XYZ file of C-alpha atoms in Angstrom:
698
model
C 60.488 49.384 159.695
C 58.389 48.170 156.349
C 55.364 49.031 155.559
C 52.867 46.403 156.531
C 49.373 45.161 155.386
C 46.726 47.178 157.074
C 48.733 49.608 158.604
C 47.913 52.549 159.876
C 48.393 55.960 158.299
C 51.986 56.448 158.644
C 51.788 60.138 158.074
C 49.757 60.552 160.950
C 52.068 58.274 163.133
C 55.281 59.168 165.743
C 58.016 57.090 166.152
C 56.890 55.478 169.826
C 54.085 53.659 169.082
C 53.175 49.813 169.239
C 50.607 48.587 167.107
C 48.034 45.232 167.475
C 45.746 43.481 165.174
C 42.980 41.281 166.894
C 41.635 38.336 164.513
C 38.599 36.931 165.524
C 36.799 34.016 163.752
C 33.499 35.281 162.954
C 30.552 33.281 161.445
C 29.210 32.249 157.977
C 31.875 34.648 156.230
C 32.279 34.180 152.600
C 32.791 35.892 149.400
C 29.130 36.370 149.230
C 28.849 38.313 152.582
C 28.479 42.105 152.353
C 30.833 44.467 153.854
C 28.050 45.516 156.509
C 27.220 42.081 157.809
C 30.619 41.802 158.505
C 31.199 45.182 160.261
C 28.272 44.361 162.264
C 29.892 41.015 163.551
C 33.180 43.122 164.068
C 31.414 45.969 165.709
C 30.078 43.280 168.154
C 33.626 42.013 168.613
C 35.302 45.232 169.393
C 32.258 46.000 171.952
C 33.427 42.900 174.358
C 36.942 43.272 173.698
C 36.781 47.027 174.907
C 34.195 46.099 177.769
C 37.042 43.819 178.995
C 39.923 46.550 178.327
C 37.953 49.014 180.631
C 37.361 46.423 183.341
C 41.535 45.752 183.249
C 41.808 49.553 182.983
C 39.881 50.225 186.149
C 40.903 47.168 188.262
C 44.328 48.741 188.011
C 43.366 52.303 187.856
C 45.719 52.584 185.262
C 47.020 55.888 183.747
C 48.072 55.957 179.971
C 50.923 58.032 179.387
C 49.647 59.334 176.105
C 47.487 57.398 174.273
C 44.725 54.933 175.036
C 44.360 51.655 174.382
C 41.492 51.264 171.297
C 40.331 49.625 168.287
C 39.301 50.168 165.034
C 37.375 48.076 162.447
C 38.958 46.506 159.320
C 36.355 44.566 157.114
C 38.939 44.140 154.347
C 37.352 45.710 151.481
C 38.657 47.055 148.491
C 38.145 50.596 149.021
C 38.758 50.092 152.604
C 42.393 48.821 151.574
C 43.283 51.465 149.347
C 42.131 53.961 152.397
C 44.569 52.006 154.681
C 47.159 52.594 152.226
C 47.194 48.885 150.727
C 47.964 47.999 147.049
C 44.888 46.138 145.777
C 47.395 44.505 143.475
C 48.468 42.163 145.975
C 45.117 40.148 145.560
C 46.097 39.063 142.183
C 50.178 38.733 143.263
C 49.913 37.915 146.615
C 46.396 35.947 147.573
C 47.596 35.359 151.007
C 48.778 38.536 151.983
C 45.413 40.291 152.229
C 43.939 40.380 155.621
C 40.791 38.842 156.513
C 38.550 41.132 158.728
C 40.036 42.471 161.923
C 40.619 45.008 164.543
C 43.036 47.038 164.422
C 44.600 49.593 166.824
C 47.902 51.819 167.392
C 48.965 53.338 170.593
C 51.858 55.790 171.391
C 53.416 55.697 174.531
C 55.811 58.668 174.848
C 58.965 57.652 176.755
C 56.822 55.293 179.626
C 57.251 51.989 177.754
C 55.169 50.622 180.583
C 52.276 51.797 178.435
C 53.301 48.968 175.462
C 53.634 46.130 178.541
C 50.152 46.931 179.464
C 49.181 46.485 176.120
C 50.437 43.178 176.198
C 49.183 42.310 179.277
C 45.491 43.580 178.023
C 45.698 41.507 174.576
C 47.018 38.224 176.466
C 43.761 38.640 178.848
C 41.699 39.191 175.598
C 43.277 35.915 174.051
C 42.438 34.325 176.937
C 38.821 35.390 177.540
C 37.842 35.109 173.812
C 39.570 31.789 172.945
C 38.561 32.520 168.803
C 40.824 35.812 168.726
C 44.520 35.850 167.659
C 46.157 38.877 168.591
C 49.815 40.041 167.349
C 51.390 43.095 168.539
C 54.413 44.972 167.769
C 56.260 47.941 167.771
C 59.089 50.244 165.899
C 61.572 47.817 166.764
C 60.088 44.697 165.207
C 59.117 41.526 167.256
C 59.573 43.115 170.864
C 58.074 40.090 172.811
C 61.133 37.809 171.403
C 63.625 40.630 172.434
C 62.628 39.901 176.133
C 63.178 36.715 175.776
C 66.407 36.715 173.753
C 68.372 34.541 175.701
C 65.953 31.690 175.736
C 65.112 31.538 171.754
C 65.341 28.162 169.551
C 68.908 28.486 167.586
C 66.986 29.418 164.233
C 65.335 32.418 165.782
C 66.768 35.921 164.392
C 65.264 39.126 163.636
C 65.262 37.987 159.856
C 63.205 34.723 160.680
C 60.719 36.082 163.115
C 59.056 38.900 161.684
C 55.354 38.590 161.451
C 55.393 35.184 163.337
C 54.570 35.987 166.850
C 51.122 35.947 168.023
C 49.123 35.864 171.193
C 46.890 32.318 171.383
C 44.820 31.383 174.344
C 47.271 34.024 176.438
C 50.191 32.429 175.776
C 52.990 33.072 172.935
C 53.312 31.262 169.338
C 56.384 31.400 167.100
C 55.647 29.858 163.667
C 58.541 28.245 162.117
C 58.983 27.571 158.062
C 58.869 24.413 156.722
C 62.553 23.096 156.134
C 61.967 23.052 152.036
C 61.188 26.998 152.511
C 63.336 29.851 153.021
C 63.504 31.076 156.767
C 64.252 34.764 156.395
C 61.386 35.069 153.959
C 58.305 37.286 155.819
C 55.580 35.291 156.580
C 51.911 37.250 155.399
C 49.696 37.819 158.608
C 47.075 35.906 156.965
C 48.695 32.775 156.533
C 50.053 32.646 159.829
C 46.331 33.026 161.014
C 45.185 30.409 158.994
C 48.214 27.906 160.146
C 47.403 28.671 163.739
C 43.835 28.088 162.872
C 44.827 24.863 161.664
C 46.518 23.636 164.312
C 45.980 26.053 167.660
C 49.192 24.489 169.763
C 51.569 22.998 167.539
C 53.614 26.513 167.228
C 53.153 27.079 171.376
C 56.529 28.613 172.601
C 58.690 26.759 175.072
C 58.106 27.240 178.766
C 61.049 29.197 178.990
C 59.938 31.651 176.627
C 56.789 32.068 178.233
C 58.302 32.541 181.518
C 60.315 35.213 180.432
C 56.905 37.351 179.140
C 54.903 36.251 182.465
C 57.647 37.874 184.678
C 57.267 40.855 182.576
C 53.638 41.164 183.103
C 53.881 40.189 186.737
C 53.454 43.726 187.748
C 49.641 43.793 186.202
C 48.517 41.258 187.841
C 45.490 41.967 190.137
C 47.023 39.860 192.887
C 49.562 42.515 193.534
C 49.688 45.814 193.542
C 50.511 48.402 190.858
C 53.890 49.817 191.710
C 54.260 52.340 189.574
C 50.879 54.315 190.449
C 52.269 57.094 193.422
C 49.512 58.845 194.854
C 50.033 62.414 196.420
C 48.151 65.280 198.166
C 48.285 68.505 195.688
C 46.907 71.770 196.099
C 44.549 72.831 192.915
C 42.228 75.735 191.935
C 38.571 74.576 192.113
C 38.092 74.024 188.568
C 41.569 72.268 187.974
C 40.474 69.378 190.713
C 37.385 69.197 189.094
C 38.356 68.299 186.029
C 41.087 65.601 187.495
C 38.143 63.878 189.432
C 36.357 63.722 186.159
C 38.838 62.872 183.777
C 42.321 61.209 185.882
C 43.839 60.681 182.897
C 44.006 64.099 182.396
C 47.171 64.085 184.582
C 49.213 62.580 181.776
C 48.705 65.358 179.191
C 48.937 68.244 182.067
C 52.428 67.068 183.336
C 53.999 66.183 179.609
C 52.750 69.700 178.691
C 54.134 71.452 181.761
C 57.673 69.465 181.158
C 57.591 69.825 177.415
C 56.754 73.887 177.439
C 58.427 76.269 174.967
C 58.465 79.981 175.142
C 54.996 80.189 173.117
C 53.509 77.761 176.046
C 55.152 80.040 179.071
C 53.151 83.064 177.336
C 49.905 81.519 178.453
C 51.349 80.961 181.864
C 51.513 84.740 182.709
C 47.735 85.118 182.445
C 46.237 82.134 183.454
C 43.140 82.805 181.630
C 40.889 79.303 182.449
C 43.219 78.643 186.087
C 43.317 81.829 187.945
C 45.700 81.704 190.792
C 43.045 83.607 192.949
C 40.515 80.984 192.481
C 40.304 79.038 195.580
C 42.407 76.093 196.057
C 41.659 72.580 197.478
C 43.643 70.181 198.690
C 42.691 66.443 196.519
C 44.231 63.260 196.245
C 46.043 62.607 192.765
C 47.391 59.611 191.098
C 50.361 59.963 189.165
C 52.600 56.838 187.438
C 55.968 57.344 188.808
C 57.147 58.061 185.418
C 54.561 61.421 185.354
C 55.416 62.376 189.274
C 59.470 61.886 188.723
C 59.328 64.261 185.598
C 56.668 66.371 187.547
C 59.331 66.801 190.765
C 62.233 67.294 188.668
C 60.941 69.959 186.363
C 62.094 73.091 187.882
C 59.882 75.988 187.848
C 59.388 79.282 190.404
C 55.864 80.571 190.250
C 55.802 84.291 189.492
C 54.153 86.022 192.839
C 52.597 88.597 190.702
C 50.193 86.515 189.298
C 48.895 85.534 192.623
C 50.911 82.243 193.828
C 51.394 82.129 196.874
C 53.427 79.568 198.648
C 54.445 78.593 201.922
C 58.123 78.985 203.258
C 59.798 75.760 201.832
C 61.899 75.706 204.719
C 59.504 75.521 207.706
C 56.915 73.603 205.789
C 58.404 71.517 203.075
C 55.449 69.082 203.014
C 52.639 71.910 202.282
C 55.339 73.781 200.192
C 55.597 70.959 197.947
C 51.977 70.112 197.722
C 51.516 73.926 196.563
C 54.090 73.492 193.982
C 52.904 70.470 192.748
C 49.614 71.927 192.234
C 50.836 75.120 190.527
C 52.325 72.960 188.186
C 49.408 70.627 187.463
C 47.502 74.017 186.709
C 50.099 75.713 184.545
C 49.906 71.981 182.341
C 45.982 72.011 181.974
C 46.246 75.825 181.171
C 48.590 75.448 178.125
C 46.757 72.432 177.063
C 43.245 74.929 177.055
C 45.461 77.398 175.394
C 46.134 74.773 172.385
C 42.326 74.148 172.096
C 41.778 72.904 168.469
C 38.705 70.233 167.530
C 39.994 67.398 164.893
C 37.556 68.996 162.123
C 39.886 72.273 163.005
C 42.943 70.344 162.077
C 41.851 69.070 158.690
C 43.638 71.546 156.541
C 43.920 71.311 152.885
C 47.311 72.254 152.685
C 49.015 70.817 155.797
C 51.322 68.266 155.024
C 49.946 65.237 155.988
C 46.698 65.674 154.548
C 48.382 66.425 151.179
C 51.006 63.332 151.526
C 47.999 61.203 152.133
C 46.207 62.501 149.096
C 49.021 61.884 147.202
C 49.375 58.191 148.060
C 45.456 57.345 147.405
C 45.830 58.865 144.129
C 48.747 56.876 142.978
C 47.110 53.848 143.984
C 44.099 54.474 141.788
C 41.813 55.592 144.675
C 39.582 57.532 142.463
C 39.783 55.643 139.553
C 39.024 56.867 136.133
C 36.855 59.946 137.600
C 37.686 63.452 136.520
C 38.202 66.246 139.494
C 35.248 67.985 140.323
C 32.832 65.222 139.537
C 30.153 63.841 141.706
C 31.743 60.569 142.276
C 35.271 61.929 142.895
C 33.764 64.121 145.349
C 32.130 61.536 147.100
C 35.535 59.517 147.105
C 37.236 62.608 148.688
C 34.516 63.240 151.135
C 34.873 59.606 152.522
C 38.913 59.901 152.167
C 39.012 63.082 154.664
C 36.214 61.607 157.121
C 39.300 58.426 157.353
C 41.703 60.776 157.454
C 39.886 62.650 160.314
C 38.666 59.537 162.429
C 42.520 58.474 162.055
C 43.838 61.801 163.207
C 41.130 61.761 166.050
C 42.787 58.226 167.571
C 45.945 59.745 168.913
C 45.621 62.336 172.217
C 47.290 65.156 170.800
C 47.861 68.564 172.932
C 45.038 70.346 171.132
C 42.145 67.539 170.899
C 43.265 67.151 174.921
C 43.245 71.269 175.377
C 39.706 71.432 173.149
C 38.386 68.346 175.881
C 39.207 70.435 178.933
C 37.255 73.729 177.560
C 34.407 71.588 176.637
C 34.628 70.239 179.926
C 34.817 73.830 181.893
C 31.959 75.364 179.379
C 29.816 72.385 180.567
C 30.755 71.297 183.842
C 29.049 68.055 185.057
C 25.766 68.494 187.560
C 27.598 68.476 191.197
C 29.122 65.024 191.108
C 32.786 66.215 190.769
C 32.360 69.061 193.551
C 30.265 66.510 195.967
C 32.957 64.193 195.598
C 35.697 67.099 196.219
C 34.044 67.838 199.400
C 33.843 64.543 200.728
C 37.190 64.133 199.962
C 38.779 67.141 201.637
C 37.873 65.355 205.095
C 39.225 62.083 204.307
C 42.327 62.340 202.300
C 44.397 59.563 202.097
C 48.302 60.328 202.909
C 50.718 60.876 200.530
C 52.435 58.081 199.248
C 56.281 57.975 200.504
C 58.849 58.993 197.041
C 62.017 57.823 198.756
C 62.183 55.553 195.472
C 63.260 58.717 193.425
C 66.794 58.566 195.125
C 68.995 55.563 194.619
C 72.488 55.312 194.865
C 75.116 54.189 193.078
C 75.240 50.338 194.315
C 71.350 50.560 194.276
C 71.756 51.079 190.386
C 74.524 48.749 189.688
C 72.212 45.863 191.462
C 69.434 46.682 189.074
C 71.402 46.814 186.098
C 72.946 43.575 187.598
C 69.782 41.888 188.020
C 68.055 42.800 184.522
C 71.080 42.339 182.056
C 73.868 41.101 184.551
C 75.886 38.000 183.165
C 74.824 34.452 184.130
C 77.700 33.830 186.908
C 79.697 35.748 189.392
C 82.962 35.316 190.478
C 83.678 36.615 194.002
C 86.921 35.958 195.954
C 85.241 35.434 198.703
C 83.089 32.747 197.871
C 82.706 29.283 196.986
C 84.028 29.336 193.695
C 87.291 27.729 193.286
C 89.949 28.482 190.620
C 89.674 25.001 188.928
C 86.490 25.317 188.078
C 86.848 28.734 186.786
C 89.979 27.789 184.287
C 87.654 24.380 183.242
C 84.678 27.420 182.459
C 87.215 29.117 180.157
C 88.824 25.624 178.546
C 84.979 24.905 177.503
C 84.499 28.286 176.239
C 87.687 28.251 174.174
C 86.843 25.103 172.570
C 83.785 26.583 171.752
C 83.120 27.243 167.857
C 82.573 30.574 166.469
C 81.457 32.570 163.231
C 80.874 35.717 161.879
C 77.515 35.738 163.860
C 79.535 34.661 167.171
C 80.047 31.889 169.573
C 78.141 28.892 169.406
C 76.316 27.882 172.706
C 76.873 24.411 174.624
C 75.833 21.265 172.035
C 75.250 23.767 169.012
C 78.009 21.861 167.461
C 77.066 18.556 168.532
C 75.740 17.795 165.072
C 78.333 19.047 163.312
C 81.374 17.061 164.631
C 83.463 15.152 162.366
C 84.693 11.408 162.477
C 87.987 12.450 164.956
C 85.532 13.082 167.375
C 83.894 9.321 167.200
C 87.139 7.550 166.790
C 88.016 5.516 170.134
C 90.979 7.021 172.190
C 94.265 6.737 171.560
C 95.884 3.616 173.325
C 97.614 4.621 176.872
C 101.046 3.143 175.564
C 101.391 5.878 173.056
C 101.544 8.682 175.461
C 103.423 9.022 178.824
C 100.799 7.332 181.754
C 100.593 10.969 183.262
C 99.816 12.795 179.750
C 96.509 14.285 178.579
C 95.376 14.439 175.086
C 93.314 17.728 174.486
C 91.935 18.254 171.044
C 91.010 21.395 169.461
C 87.494 20.335 167.924
C 87.469 24.068 166.575
C 90.624 24.073 164.914
C 90.314 20.079 163.114
C 86.514 21.423 162.071
C 87.971 24.298 160.272
C 90.567 22.225 158.928
C 88.411 19.975 157.668
C 86.566 22.657 155.512
C 89.670 23.553 154.072
C 90.771 22.424 150.748
C 94.341 22.106 151.928
C 93.439 19.045 154.011
C 90.586 17.530 151.911
C 92.922 17.063 148.493
C 95.093 14.317 150.796
C 94.271 11.826 153.324
C 97.982 11.672 154.387
C 98.249 15.371 154.738
C 94.761 15.596 156.736
C 96.452 12.721 159.035
C 99.284 14.966 159.845
C 97.478 17.937 160.693
C 95.754 16.576 163.045
C 98.434 14.999 164.917
C 99.758 18.249 164.902
C 96.411 19.845 166.464
C 96.224 16.489 168.802
C 99.408 17.346 170.413
C 99.923 15.556 173.785
C 99.782 18.205 176.628
C 101.400 16.696 180.209
C 100.009 17.242 183.091
C 103.272 17.400 184.860
C 106.277 17.106 183.516
C 109.332 18.583 185.246
C 112.150 17.351 183.510
C 113.352 20.329 181.757
C 116.205 22.701 182.667
C 114.160 25.745 182.940
C 111.852 26.435 185.322
C 109.019 26.455 182.625
C 107.025 23.133 182.006
C 107.737 21.403 178.653
C 104.647 21.601 176.165
C 104.955 17.946 175.457
C 107.002 14.509 175.581
C 110.805 14.585 173.887
C 108.926 11.264 171.844
C 105.566 12.867 171.134
C 106.895 16.411 170.073
C 109.870 14.932 167.581
C 106.630 12.498 166.104
C 104.978 15.147 165.299
C 107.493 17.311 163.845
C 109.016 14.540 161.891
C 105.692 13.565 160.500
C 104.917 17.299 159.288
C 108.101 17.875 158.001
C 108.022 14.845 156.030
C 104.057 15.449 154.833
C 103.902 14.831 151.120
C 106.973 12.462 150.813
C 108.876 15.780 151.995
C 108.791 17.051 148.463
C 106.432 20.322 148.700
C 107.905 22.897 150.349
C 104.135 24.154 151.211
C 103.580 21.196 153.172
C 107.070 20.890 155.208
C 107.266 22.579 158.585
C 110.702 24.350 158.923
C 112.730 22.875 161.626
C 113.872 26.242 162.199
C 110.784 26.392 165.011
C 112.090 23.145 166.865
C 115.335 25.286 166.906
C 114.178 28.508 167.721
C 111.550 26.559 170.762
C 114.559 25.034 172.160
C 116.578 28.752 172.304
C 113.918 30.196 173.839
C 113.723 27.366 176.483
C 117.741 28.078 176.829
C 116.896 31.779 177.664
C 114.289 31.172 179.740
C 116.211 29.347 182.182
C 118.703 31.900 182.842
C 115.876 33.950 184.518
C 113.338 34.023 187.547
C 110.063 34.308 185.549
C 109.279 30.386 186.893
C 109.396 32.033 190.485
C 106.534 34.508 189.800
C 104.123 31.538 189.498
C 101.824 30.521 192.303
C 103.000 27.351 193.535
C 100.545 24.573 194.916
C 99.758 24.247 198.563
C 101.081 21.497 200.115
C 98.989 21.987 203.677
C 95.892 23.430 202.264
C 95.335 20.740 199.847
C 96.964 17.343 200.257
C 97.233 15.157 203.248
C 100.864 14.797 204.519
C 101.137 11.202 202.918
C 100.805 12.726 199.799
C 103.111 15.575 200.644
C 105.921 13.132 201.077
C 104.741 10.988 198.184
C 105.334 14.263 195.783
C 108.983 14.667 197.529
C 110.076 11.233 196.571
C 108.822 11.691 192.897
C 110.934 14.748 192.407
C 113.669 14.296 195.128
C 116.484 14.701 192.184
C 114.840 18.226 191.656
C 116.375 21.026 193.954
C 113.549 23.218 195.604
C 111.201 21.711 193.784
C 107.967 23.555 193.866
C 104.321 22.209 191.342
C 102.579 25.373 189.709
C 99.170 25.640 190.320
C 98.495 26.458 186.365
C 94.211 27.088 188.167
C 95.374 29.877 190.227
C 97.968 31.318 188.175
C 95.128 31.352 185.582
C 92.676 33.172 187.995
C 95.388 35.875 188.996
C 96.551 36.850 185.815
C 92.617 37.375 184.712
C 91.917 39.458 187.880
C 95.292 41.823 187.435
C 94.058 42.407 183.793
C 90.568 43.253 185.458
C 91.948 45.428 187.865
C 93.727 47.251 185.293
C 90.796 47.853 183.349
C 89.754 50.139 186.264
C 85.782 49.213 185.683
C 86.556 50.218 181.878
C 86.080 48.025 178.953
C 89.051 45.719 177.641
C 90.133 42.187 176.984
C 89.116 40.792 180.096
C 85.963 41.949 180.508
C 85.043 41.492 177.025
C 86.000 37.868 177.238
C 83.766 37.581 180.620
C 80.923 38.576 178.535
C 81.307 36.467 175.969
C 81.379 33.530 178.456
C 77.973 35.037 180.337
C 80.438 35.226 183.346
C 81.715 38.664 185.411
C 83.627 39.484 188.454
C 82.026 41.002 191.681
C 82.794 44.228 192.980
C 84.986 42.429 195.873
C 87.282 40.760 193.428
C 88.211 43.775 192.143
C 89.631 44.642 195.246
C 91.147 41.422 196.149
C 94.545 41.239 196.813
C 96.088 38.706 193.980
C 98.731 37.034 196.814
C 95.435 36.203 198.899
C 93.858 33.950 196.549
C 94.138 30.232 196.786
C 93.111 27.103 195.203
C 90.223 26.790 197.237
C 88.852 30.178 197.589
C 88.456 31.951 194.560
C-alpha cells in the first residue's frame, strides 16, 4: 500500500489493520488560528464522537478482538506532519495534499474481520449523528467498501480509479469521479475530495444498489436485531480471574488469543500458574465470547496437568460440567500468559529497538531536527517530543505486554468490592449457556452458505421450470457479447459503440429463404471495422461483412446427410463468390480459397455415411405440438424417409451437462463458461441422466 498523507507510524503497525479518518467542520479556522485553538476544537469533537461510540459498543455488548476503536487529534501543524512521517515539501509541490485538521485512528482486528465492519457501522452512525463530519475508512486491501459492492459498481470504477474517492457522509456512501478532461487513474488527494464534498454534499451519493450492499453487510449491528456473533457460556474460573473478567469483559479476547497462540516460552508460565493458582476457589460465572473466540477456544487442544491442582470431572459422566471446567482452565491459562509478559509502554521504548531506530532515521531524513547539533538543548527537546509521540502511538495498540501490565495492576489494586459482590449475586442467577451446535456444519450447509454469498446469479435445475430454449438463448446472448483484455462486457455496455451496420434497415425478405434468420456477429464485425485491412477499402469491408452475416436457416432438410446445412446453397454461393472476387480477384491476400468449399462438400459426403445424426435428440411431436401441427410437419417432409427434426436447444444443454458431469466437480471448460456467464448448475443437474432431458423440463 502506498504511503498516505497523515498515515500513522508504519513501524508500529501490522498487516491486519483498518484505518479511518474523520474530517469535522471547524468554526473560524484560518491561517491566523493557532494550533492550540484548533486542538481544543478537535478535542471537543473527539469527546463527542467517543461518547457516541461507547454508547453503541455498550448497546451491542461488543467485544473487540484485538484493538479498540480510538481517535487521535491531528492539527496538521508542520512539526506534527514530520512526526507523522509526512514531508513538508508537499506544501510547495502539492498544496491540496496537506490534510485539514482531523481525527485519525488505526485498529488491528486480527483474524476477526467483523471488527472491521463494526467500525464501518460506527463511522456511519457518527456521520449520521454529526452531519458536519466526513469519514473515510480503508484497510490493507484498499477501498474494501467497494469490494463488498463489486457487482453493482459503475463501469468506470476500478481499484486504480477509486483510490481515496470513497467517503461516508450523513450515514451514506459517496464515490467521487474525476472530470472527463482529467486522468481517472490519478489518485485524488483527500483534502481535495473533502473540499468537493463540502461544496456539494449530495452530488457524489452512490446508487441505491451500492447502498443496499453496504447496509446488508451492516445489518447484524443494528439495535433491533440480536447480535448473532455473541455467545454466552458458563465457565468455572479462579475467583480473581472471574473478578477480572467482570471488571473488564474485553480481556476475554486477549486471553483467548494468548492461550491459542502460545509457544514453548509461554507454556513455561503455565507450569507455575503464579497469578491464577489452581488451588484457589473456582466460581461459576457467565462469560460472553464472540463466536470466533469461542470456536478458537473450543478447538484448541489442551490437557491440564493434574499435578498443578487442576481437578476436572469425568468428561463422559458429566460432559457439560467438564466443558465449563476446561474452558475455565483455558481462560485462566491465557490470563496467566498475559500477566507473565507484563511490560509497560515506557519500558518498551528502547533506544536500540528496531522500530524506534527506523522511526528516528525517518525523522532525520525529513529534516525534523533542522540544523540543530546533536546534544544541543533544542535537539534534545525535539528528541523528547519524538519519543513521546512514538510512545503514544505504541500505547494505541493492545499488545500482549500492555494488556499483561493492565492485568497485573488490576490484581495488585482490585476494585473495592464491586466485582466480588457482582459475582455473588450472579452465581445464584446464572443464565443458561447458549447452544453451540453452530460449531458443526455439514458439507451441504457450507455449500449453501458459499452459494448464498458467492454463488452465480442463476441456477439451472433439471427438475425446475427452466427450459432448454431459455438456456440456449442465454448462451447465445453471452457469446454475442464483446470481450477485451479486461474480460467480457456486460449487457448494454457496447450499445454506444455499435457500428453503422447495426443501424441499417433489415434486408428484404426476398434476399433469403422465408424460414431463414440472419444472425449477425456484432463482436466480429466490430473487430473487423477497427482493422486497417477492412478500413483500407470500402468494397472489401462490405464483402467481409457479408461473410459475417451468413444466413443461418432454422430448418433445412434438403441435405443428403443427417446433418443440417449451414445455409441455403444460393446464399453460400453468393458469399463465396463475393469473397473470392474481392479486389477484382487480383490480390491473393483477399481471395478466399475455393478449396474450402470443396472441403465442406467432402465433409458432408463423409458424414452422410455415418450415424452421427442419430445421436442427436429429436423434437417430441406429442409433448410440444398438437396433432394438427404434427400432421402438418409430416406433409412438409413427406419426401424424407423417417424424418425427425433435431431439437437444437435440448442437444446444446445435453452436451453441456455431459461435459459438466465429466468434470466431476472440478474446474473445466463448462464450469468456467458458466462462471463467466454468471450462472451455474445445481447438484440435481449434475446427477440427472442426459436421456431424461426434455424441451419443456430442463
